[in-house]
CSV table of C-alpha atoms and ligand atoms in Angstrom, one decimal:
chain,number,residue,atom,x,y,z
A,25,MET,CA,30.9,-82.0,27.8
A,26,LYS,CA,27.2,-81.6,27.3
A,27,GLU,CA,28.1,-78.6,29.2
A,28,LEU,CA,30.7,-77.6,27.3
A,29,LEU,CA,28.9,-78.2,23.9
A,30,GLU,CA,26.5,-75.5,25.5
A,31,LYS,CA,28.6,-73.6,25.5
A,32,ILE,CA,29.8,-73.8,22.7
A,33,ARG,CA,26.1,-73.5,21.3
A,34,GLN,CA,25.7,-70.1,23.8
A,35,GLU,CA,28.6,-68.4,21.9
A,36,ALA,CA,28.2,-69.4,19.1
A,37,ARG,CA,24.7,-67.8,18.6
A,38,GLU,CA,25.9,-64.5,20.3
A,39,ALA,CA,29.2,-64.4,18.2
A,40,ILE,CA,26.2,-65.0,14.7
A,41,GLU,CA,23.9,-62.3,15.7
A,42,ARG,CA,26.7,-59.6,17.3
A,43,ALA,CA,27.7,-60.4,13.1
A,44,SER,CA,27.9,-56.9,11.2
A,45,ASN,CA,29.1,-58.1,8.2
A,46,ILE,CA,30.0,-61.4,5.8
A,47,ASP,CA,33.8,-61.8,7.8
A,48,GLU,CA,32.3,-61.2,10.8
A,49,LEU,CA,30.1,-63.6,10.3
A,50,ASN,CA,33.3,-66.3,8.2
A,51,ALA,CA,35.3,-65.9,11.1
A,52,ALA,CA,32.5,-67.4,13.7
A,53,ARG,CA,32.4,-70.1,11.4
A,54,ILE,CA,35.9,-71.1,10.9
A,55,ARG,CA,35.8,-70.5,15.4
A,56,PHE,CA,33.2,-72.3,16.1
A,57,SER,CA,32.3,-75.2,13.3
A,58,GLY,CA,35.5,-74.7,11.3
A,59,LYS,CA,37.8,-77.5,10.7
A,60,LYS,CA,39.9,-76.2,12.9
A,61,GLY,CA,37.6,-75.1,15.4
A,62,GLU,CA,35.8,-75.6,18.7
A,63,LEU,CA,33.1,-78.1,18.3
A,64,THR,CA,35.7,-80.1,16.1
A,65,ALA,CA,38.1,-79.8,19.3
A,66,ILE,CA,35.6,-81.1,20.9
A,67,LEU,CA,34.3,-83.9,19.4
A,68,LYS,CA,38.3,-85.4,19.1
A,69,GLN,CA,38.0,-85.7,22.6
A,70,MET,CA,34.9,-88.2,22.1
A,71,GLY,CA,37.6,-91.3,21.4
A,72,GLY,CA,37.1,-91.3,25.9
A,73,LEU,CA,34.1,-91.0,26.6
A,74,SER,CA,32.3,-93.9,28.0
A,75,ALA,CA,29.6,-96.9,24.9
A,76,GLU,CA,26.2,-95.3,26.9
A,77,GLU,CA,27.7,-91.7,26.9
A,78,ARG,CA,28.9,-91.3,23.1
A,79,PRO,CA,25.8,-91.8,20.7
A,80,VAL,CA,24.1,-89.3,23.5
A,81,ILE,CA,27.1,-86.3,23.4
A,82,GLY,CA,27.7,-87.8,19.2
A,83,GLN,CA,24.1,-86.5,18.6
A,84,MET,CA,24.2,-83.8,20.9
A,85,ALA,CA,27.7,-82.5,19.1
A,86,ASN,CA,25.5,-82.9,15.9
A,87,GLU,CA,22.6,-80.8,17.2
A,88,VAL,CA,24.9,-77.9,17.7
A,89,ARG,CA,26.8,-78.1,14.6
A,90,GLY,CA,23.2,-78.3,12.8
A,91,ASN,CA,22.1,-75.4,14.8
A,92,ILE,CA,25.0,-73.1,14.1
A,93,GLU,CA,25.0,-74.1,10.3
A,94,THR,CA,21.0,-72.9,10.2
A,95,TRP,CA,22.6,-70.0,12.5
A,96,ILE,CA,24.8,-68.5,9.6
A,97,SER,CA,22.7,-69.1,7.5
A,98,GLU,CA,19.9,-67.8,8.4
A,99,LYS,CA,22.6,-64.8,9.3
A,100,GLU,CA,24.0,-64.6,6.1
A,101,ASN,CA,20.6,-64.1,4.7
A,102,GLU,CA,20.1,-61.0,6.6
A,103,LEU,CA,23.4,-59.2,6.1
A,104,LYS,CA,23.0,-60.0,2.2
A,105,SER,CA,19.6,-58.4,2.3
A,106,MET,CA,20.5,-55.6,3.9
A,107,LEU,CA,23.4,-55.0,1.5
A,108,SER,CA,22.0,-55.0,-1.2
A,109,GLU,CA,18.8,-53.3,0.4
A,110,MET,CA,21.1,-50.4,1.0
A,111,LYS,CA,23.0,-50.5,-2.7
A,112,LEU,CA,19.3,-49.7,-3.6
A,113,LYS,CA,18.7,-46.6,-2.0
A,114,ASN,CA,22.7,-45.6,-2.9
A,115,GLU,CA,22.2,-46.5,-6.2
A,116,ARG,CA,19.0,-44.5,-6.3
A,117,ILE,CA,18.9,-42.5,-10.0
A,118,ASP,CA,17.3,-39.5,-11.2
A,119,VAL,CA,15.3,-40.6,-14.5
A,120,THR,CA,14.5,-36.7,-14.7
A,121,LEU,CA,17.8,-36.7,-16.0
A,122,PRO,CA,18.2,-36.1,-20.2
A,123,GLY,CA,20.1,-39.0,-22.2
A,124,LYS,CA,22.8,-39.4,-24.1
A,125,ALA,CA,22.0,-39.7,-27.3
A,126,GLY,CA,24.2,-42.7,-29.2
A,127,LYS,CA,26.4,-41.8,-31.8
A,128,ILE,CA,24.4,-42.5,-35.6
A,129,GLY,CA,26.4,-43.5,-38.8
A,130,LYS,CA,26.2,-41.6,-41.7
A,131,LYS,CA,26.7,-43.1,-45.9
A,132,HIS,CA,29.8,-42.7,-46.8
A,133,PRO,CA,30.3,-40.1,-49.7
A,134,LEU,CA,30.7,-43.0,-52.6
A,135,SER,CA,27.3,-44.0,-50.7
A,136,ILE,CA,25.6,-40.9,-51.5
A,137,VAL,CA,27.0,-40.6,-54.7
A,138,LEU,CA,26.8,-44.4,-55.4
A,139,ASN,CA,23.0,-43.8,-54.9
A,140,GLU,CA,21.9,-41.2,-56.4
A,141,ILE,CA,23.5,-42.3,-59.6
A,142,GLU,CA,21.6,-45.7,-59.1
A,143,GLU,CA,17.9,-43.3,-58.7
A,144,ILE,CA,18.6,-41.7,-61.9
A,145,PHE,CA,19.3,-44.7,-63.7
A,146,VAL,CA,15.6,-46.7,-62.4
A,147,GLY,CA,14.0,-43.8,-62.8
A,148,MET,CA,15.7,-44.4,-66.8
A,149,GLY,CA,14.5,-47.8,-66.1
A,150,PHE,CA,17.3,-49.6,-65.4
A,151,ASP,CA,18.0,-52.3,-62.9
A,152,VAL,CA,20.4,-52.5,-61.0
A,153,VAL,CA,22.9,-55.7,-60.9
A,154,GLN,CA,26.2,-57.5,-59.5
A,155,GLY,CA,28.8,-59.2,-60.9
A,156,PRO,CA,31.9,-60.6,-58.8
A,157,GLU,CA,35.4,-59.4,-57.5
A,158,VAL,CA,36.5,-62.9,-57.7
A,159,GLU,CA,36.5,-63.0,-61.8
A,160,TYR,CA,38.0,-65.2,-64.7
A,161,ASP,CA,39.4,-63.7,-67.6
A,162,TYR,CA,37.2,-65.1,-69.7
A,163,TYR,CA,35.2,-62.3,-68.4
A,164,ASN,CA,37.5,-59.4,-67.2
A,165,PHE,CA,38.6,-59.6,-70.7
A,166,GLU,CA,38.5,-63.0,-73.5
A,167,ALA,CA,34.4,-62.5,-74.0
A,168,LEU,CA,34.9,-58.9,-74.2
A,169,ASN,CA,37.3,-58.6,-77.1
A,170,ILE,CA,40.3,-57.9,-75.1
A,171,PRO,CA,43.2,-59.5,-77.0
A,172,LYS,CA,45.6,-61.9,-75.2
A,173,ASP,CA,48.7,-59.4,-75.2
A,174,HIS,CA,46.4,-56.6,-73.9
A,175,PRO,CA,48.8,-54.2,-72.0
A,176,ALA,CA,45.6,-54.1,-70.0
A,177,ARG,CA,46.1,-57.7,-69.0
A,178,ASP,CA,50.3,-57.5,-67.7
A,179,THR,CA,50.9,-58.8,-64.0
A,180,GLN,CA,51.8,-55.1,-63.8
A,181,ASP,CA,47.6,-53.9,-64.1
A,182,THR,CA,46.1,-56.7,-63.1
A,183,PHE,CA,46.0,-58.9,-59.8
A,184,TYR,CA,45.7,-62.2,-61.2
A,185,ILE,CA,44.9,-65.4,-58.5
A,186,THR,CA,45.8,-67.9,-60.8
A,187,ASP,CA,46.1,-67.9,-64.6
A,188,ASN,CA,42.7,-68.5,-65.3
A,189,ILE,CA,41.6,-67.2,-62.4
A,190,LEU,CA,42.1,-62.2,-61.1
A,191,LEU,CA,40.4,-59.8,-59.5
A,192,ARG,CA,37.9,-58.2,-61.8
A,193,THR,CA,39.9,-54.7,-63.6
A,194,GLN,CA,36.5,-53.2,-64.3
A,195,THR,CA,33.0,-53.9,-64.0
A,196,SER,CA,32.4,-54.9,-67.8
A,197,SER,CA,32.5,-57.9,-66.8
A,198,VAL,CA,29.6,-57.9,-65.6
A,199,GLN,CA,28.3,-57.1,-69.4
A,200,ILE,CA,28.5,-60.9,-70.2
A,201,ARG,CA,27.2,-62.2,-67.7
A,202,THR,CA,24.0,-60.5,-67.8
A,203,MET,CA,24.3,-60.6,-71.7
A,204,GLU,CA,25.0,-65.1,-70.9
A,205,HIS,CA,21.7,-64.7,-68.4
A,206,ARG,CA,19.8,-62.4,-69.8
A,207,LYS,CA,17.6,-61.6,-73.0
A,208,PRO,CA,16.9,-58.2,-74.8
A,209,PRO,CA,15.3,-55.6,-73.5
A,210,ILE,CA,18.5,-55.3,-71.4
A,211,ARG,CA,18.9,-52.3,-69.6
A,212,VAL,CA,21.6,-52.5,-66.7
A,213,ILE,CA,23.7,-50.9,-64.4
A,214,SER,CA,26.1,-52.5,-62.2
A,215,PRO,CA,28.3,-51.1,-59.2
A,216,GLY,CA,30.7,-52.4,-57.9
A,217,ARG,CA,34.7,-52.8,-56.8
A,218,VAL,CA,37.6,-53.1,-59.5
A,219,TYR,CA,41.2,-53.6,-58.3
A,220,ARG,CA,44.3,-52.2,-60.2
A,221,SER,CA,47.7,-52.8,-59.8
A,222,ASP,CA,48.2,-49.4,-58.8
A,223,ALA,CA,50.6,-47.7,-56.3
A,224,VAL,CA,48.5,-45.5,-53.8
A,225,ASP,CA,48.3,-41.7,-54.0
A,226,ALA,CA,46.2,-39.3,-54.4
A,227,THR,CA,45.1,-40.2,-57.7
A,228,HIS,CA,44.9,-43.6,-57.3
A,229,SER,CA,44.3,-46.2,-55.8
A,230,PRO,CA,44.2,-50.3,-56.2
A,231,LEU,CA,40.8,-50.9,-55.4
A,232,PHE,CA,38.2,-48.7,-56.5
A,233,HIS,CA,34.6,-48.3,-57.9
A,234,GLN,CA,33.2,-48.3,-61.1
A,235,ILE,CA,29.3,-47.9,-62.8
A,236,GLU,CA,29.0,-50.0,-66.1
A,237,GLY,CA,25.8,-49.9,-67.8
A,238,LEU,CA,24.2,-51.8,-70.7
A,239,VAL,CA,21.8,-51.3,-73.2
A,240,VAL,CA,21.0,-54.1,-75.7
A,241,ASP,CA,18.0,-54.1,-78.1
A,242,LYS,CA,16.4,-53.9,-81.3
A,243,GLY,CA,17.6,-50.0,-82.6
A,244,VAL,CA,19.6,-49.0,-79.9
A,245,THR,CA,21.5,-46.8,-81.4
A,246,MET,CA,24.3,-43.9,-81.0
A,247,ALA,CA,21.9,-41.1,-80.7
A,248,GLY,CA,20.0,-43.3,-77.6
A,249,LEU,CA,24.0,-44.1,-76.0
A,250,LYS,CA,24.4,-39.9,-75.9
A,251,GLY,CA,20.4,-38.6,-75.3
A,252,THR,CA,20.4,-41.4,-72.2
A,253,LEU,CA,24.1,-40.3,-70.7
A,254,GLU,CA,23.1,-36.2,-71.6
A,255,VAL,CA,19.5,-37.2,-69.3
A,256,PHE,CA,22.0,-38.7,-66.7
A,257,ILE,CA,24.5,-35.7,-66.7
A,258,LYS,CA,22.6,-33.5,-66.4
A,259,ALA,CA,19.7,-35.1,-63.7
A,260,LEU,CA,23.5,-35.0,-61.8
A,261,TYR,CA,25.2,-32.1,-61.6
A,262,GLY,CA,21.9,-29.7,-63.6
A,263,GLU,CA,20.7,-28.5,-66.1
A,264,ASP,CA,22.8,-26.4,-67.5
A,265,SER,CA,25.4,-29.2,-68.0
A,266,LYS,CA,26.7,-29.3,-71.4
A,267,VAL,CA,28.6,-32.8,-72.4
A,268,ARG,CA,31.0,-34.1,-75.6
A,269,PHE,CA,32.0,-36.6,-76.8
A,270,ARG,CA,35.2,-37.8,-78.8
A,271,PRO,CA,36.2,-40.8,-80.5
A,272,HIS,CA,38.4,-43.2,-78.7
A,273,HIS,CA,39.1,-46.8,-78.4
A,274,PHE,CA,38.0,-50.1,-76.1
A,275,PRO,CA,38.5,-53.2,-77.5
A,276,PHE,CA,34.9,-54.6,-76.9
A,277,THR,CA,32.6,-51.2,-78.6
A,278,GLU,CA,32.8,-50.1,-81.7
A,279,PRO,CA,32.6,-47.0,-82.6
A,280,SER,CA,33.7,-46.3,-79.1
A,281,ALA,CA,33.8,-42.5,-77.1
A,282,GLU,CA,34.8,-40.5,-73.9
A,283,MET,CA,32.7,-38.1,-72.8
A,284,ASP,CA,33.8,-34.9,-71.1
A,285,VAL,CA,31.4,-32.4,-68.8
A,286,MET,CA,32.2,-28.6,-69.4
A,287,CYS,CA,33.9,-27.7,-66.5
A,288,PHE,CA,31.9,-26.1,-64.0
A,289,ALA,CA,34.7,-24.1,-62.2
A,290,CYS,CA,35.4,-22.0,-65.7
A,291,GLN,CA,32.7,-22.9,-67.4
A,292,GLY,CA,34.4,-24.0,-70.8
A,293,LYS,CA,37.1,-21.1,-70.2
A,294,GLY,CA,39.9,-23.3,-68.8
A,295,CYS,CA,41.2,-23.2,-65.4
A,296,ARG,CA,43.2,-25.4,-63.1
A,297,LEU,CA,40.6,-27.5,-61.8
A,298,CYS,CA,41.0,-28.6,-65.8
A,299,LYS,CA,43.3,-27.9,-66.2
A,300,GLY,CA,43.3,-25.2,-68.6
A,301,GLU,CA,40.6,-27.7,-70.9
A,302,GLY,CA,38.1,-26.5,-70.3
A,303,TRP,CA,37.0,-29.6,-70.3
A,304,ILE,CA,36.3,-32.7,-67.4
A,305,GLU,CA,36.4,-36.4,-68.8
A,306,LEU,CA,34.0,-38.5,-67.5
A,307,LEU,CA,33.0,-42.1,-68.9
A,308,GLY,CA,33.9,-44.4,-71.9
A,309,CYS,CA,31.5,-45.7,-73.5
A,310,GLY,CA,30.6,-46.9,-77.1
A,311,MET,CA,28.1,-49.9,-79.1
A,312,VAL,CA,28.7,-52.5,-78.3
A,313,HIS,CA,31.0,-54.8,-80.1
A,314,PRO,CA,29.0,-57.1,-82.2
A,315,LYS,CA,31.6,-59.9,-81.7
A,316,VAL,CA,30.7,-59.0,-77.7
A,317,LEU,CA,27.3,-59.8,-78.0
A,318,LYS,CA,28.3,-63.3,-80.8
A,319,ASN,CA,29.9,-64.1,-78.0
A,320,CYS,CA,27.2,-64.4,-75.2
A,321,GLY,CA,24.4,-65.7,-77.9
A,322,ILE,CA,23.1,-62.3,-78.8
A,323,ASP,CA,22.6,-62.2,-82.7
A,324,PRO,CA,24.3,-58.8,-84.2
A,325,GLU,CA,22.4,-58.8,-87.0
A,326,ILE,CA,19.2,-58.1,-85.1
A,327,TYR,CA,20.3,-56.6,-82.0
A,328,SER,CA,22.6,-53.8,-81.2
A,329,GLY,CA,23.6,-52.1,-77.8
A,330,PHE,CA,25.6,-49.5,-76.2
A,331,ALA,CA,27.4,-49.4,-72.9
A,332,PHE,CA,29.6,-46.4,-70.9
A,333,GLY,CA,31.8,-47.0,-67.4
A,334,LEU,CA,32.2,-44.6,-65.5
A,335,GLY,CA,34.7,-44.1,-62.3
A,336,LEU,CA,32.5,-43.4,-58.5
A,337,GLU,CA,35.4,-41.7,-56.8
A,338,ARG,CA,36.5,-38.8,-59.6
A,339,VAL,CA,32.7,-38.5,-59.8
A,340,VAL,CA,33.0,-38.5,-55.8
A,341,MET,CA,35.9,-36.6,-56.0
A,342,ARG,CA,35.0,-33.8,-58.0
A,343,ARG,CA,31.1,-33.1,-55.9
A,344,PHE,CA,32.6,-32.8,-52.4
A,345,ASN,CA,35.9,-31.0,-53.7
A,346,ILE,CA,37.6,-34.0,-52.4
A,347,ASP,CA,41.5,-33.4,-53.6
A,348,ASP,CA,43.1,-36.2,-52.0
A,349,MET,CA,41.9,-40.2,-53.1
A,350,ARG,CA,43.1,-41.8,-49.8
A,351,LEU,CA,40.2,-39.6,-48.0
A,352,LEU,CA,38.2,-42.0,-48.7
A,353,TYR,CA,39.1,-45.1,-47.6
A,354,GLU,CA,40.8,-44.0,-43.6
A,355,ASN,CA,37.3,-43.7,-42.6
A,356,ASN,CA,38.2,-40.9,-40.4
A,357,GLN,CA,35.8,-40.2,-38.8
A,358,ARG,CA,36.2,-36.4,-38.3
A,359,PHE,CA,36.3,-36.2,-42.8
A,360,LEU,CA,33.1,-38.5,-43.1
A,361,ASN,CA,31.1,-36.6,-40.4
A,362,GLN,CA,31.4,-34.0,-42.9
A,363,PHE,CA,29.0,-35.5,-45.4
B,28,DAH,N1,36.1,-50.2,-68.8
B,28,DAH,C1,36.5,-49.3,-69.2
B,28,DAH,C2,37.5,-48.4,-68.4
B,28,DAH,O1,37.6,-49.6,-67.2
B,28,DAH,C3,35.4,-48.3,-69.2
B,28,DAH,C4,33.9,-48.3,-70.3
B,28,DAH,C5,34.4,-48.1,-71.2
B,28,DAH,C6,33.6,-49.4,-69.9
B,28,DAH,C7,33.7,-48.2,-72.1
B,28,DAH,C8,31.7,-49.2,-71.0
B,28,DAH,C9,32.6,-48.9,-72.8
B,28,DAH,O2,31.2,-50.1,-71.2
B,28,DAH,O3,31.9,-48.4,-73.3
B,28,DAH,O4,37.9,-48.2,-68.5
């Protein structure tokens, strides 16, 4: 048996030495020291040995097993490092090749124009403030002097969450929140998303953006409103832009007006863009209603204010000649890459 063990040791050594890859090495492992391997087969015959021989052979068998395992693991390491060296050689990279630049995102057209508008107003001393999109009825309607039976409150126009909570339909809600927290002088704009239950088409979307403006102080007048908006429009559309104010009605302003800009395409003559009007409606505005000031704890005998609200999409569409509002929300890369 000693000789047999010695033979296994020799053969194993040679087989391991010869192995030129992991598969061959594994085959050798199975053949010599596996559960059904040659070594195990020999150990199974140990029952037939005498009591003196058994420990001697046992020890030797253990030694042989130890040898085989050591050689296998040595060979394994050797094969592995050969493999990784080969890999390194094959994967050598040319660091002088030109790189591939990652794609950098661009500002969305809505953001481009909003940033511009914010800058204009910040330049005039306005703060930019935010309000929640999920809003109480009180801030969106009640405090803005919009009576219970006003058509804007209809569920056809407003997304209600509960009887009392809704998705704001206008950024005017932020007027109230601002006046509750700030004392005059107040000069803020508040851009943000608003929601109305409209079907989607080229000029309507259930989600769109407004920019609200509010000024409250002693001695604020309609002249101040007109002057401020004129400065704004000239900064946005150029020094030659012309504006006009038409009387209008909003529940939260008195008097109220709508402001139009002269059509850039036809200079007021009337064309397709302005539908023959010569003017394009741009925003709603007016003097803050005394009731609204009172609702916010501001004394209308001492203070007055003006407010305005404009839709961002309209300004953006006109600026970039976009004829379908849906393009602004679809995030088509080919569309967005043009800006
Ligand atoms: N909130 C109005 C709307 O959604 C727009 C508006 C009109 C805002 C007049 C104002 C304002 O602040 O004074 O149609």
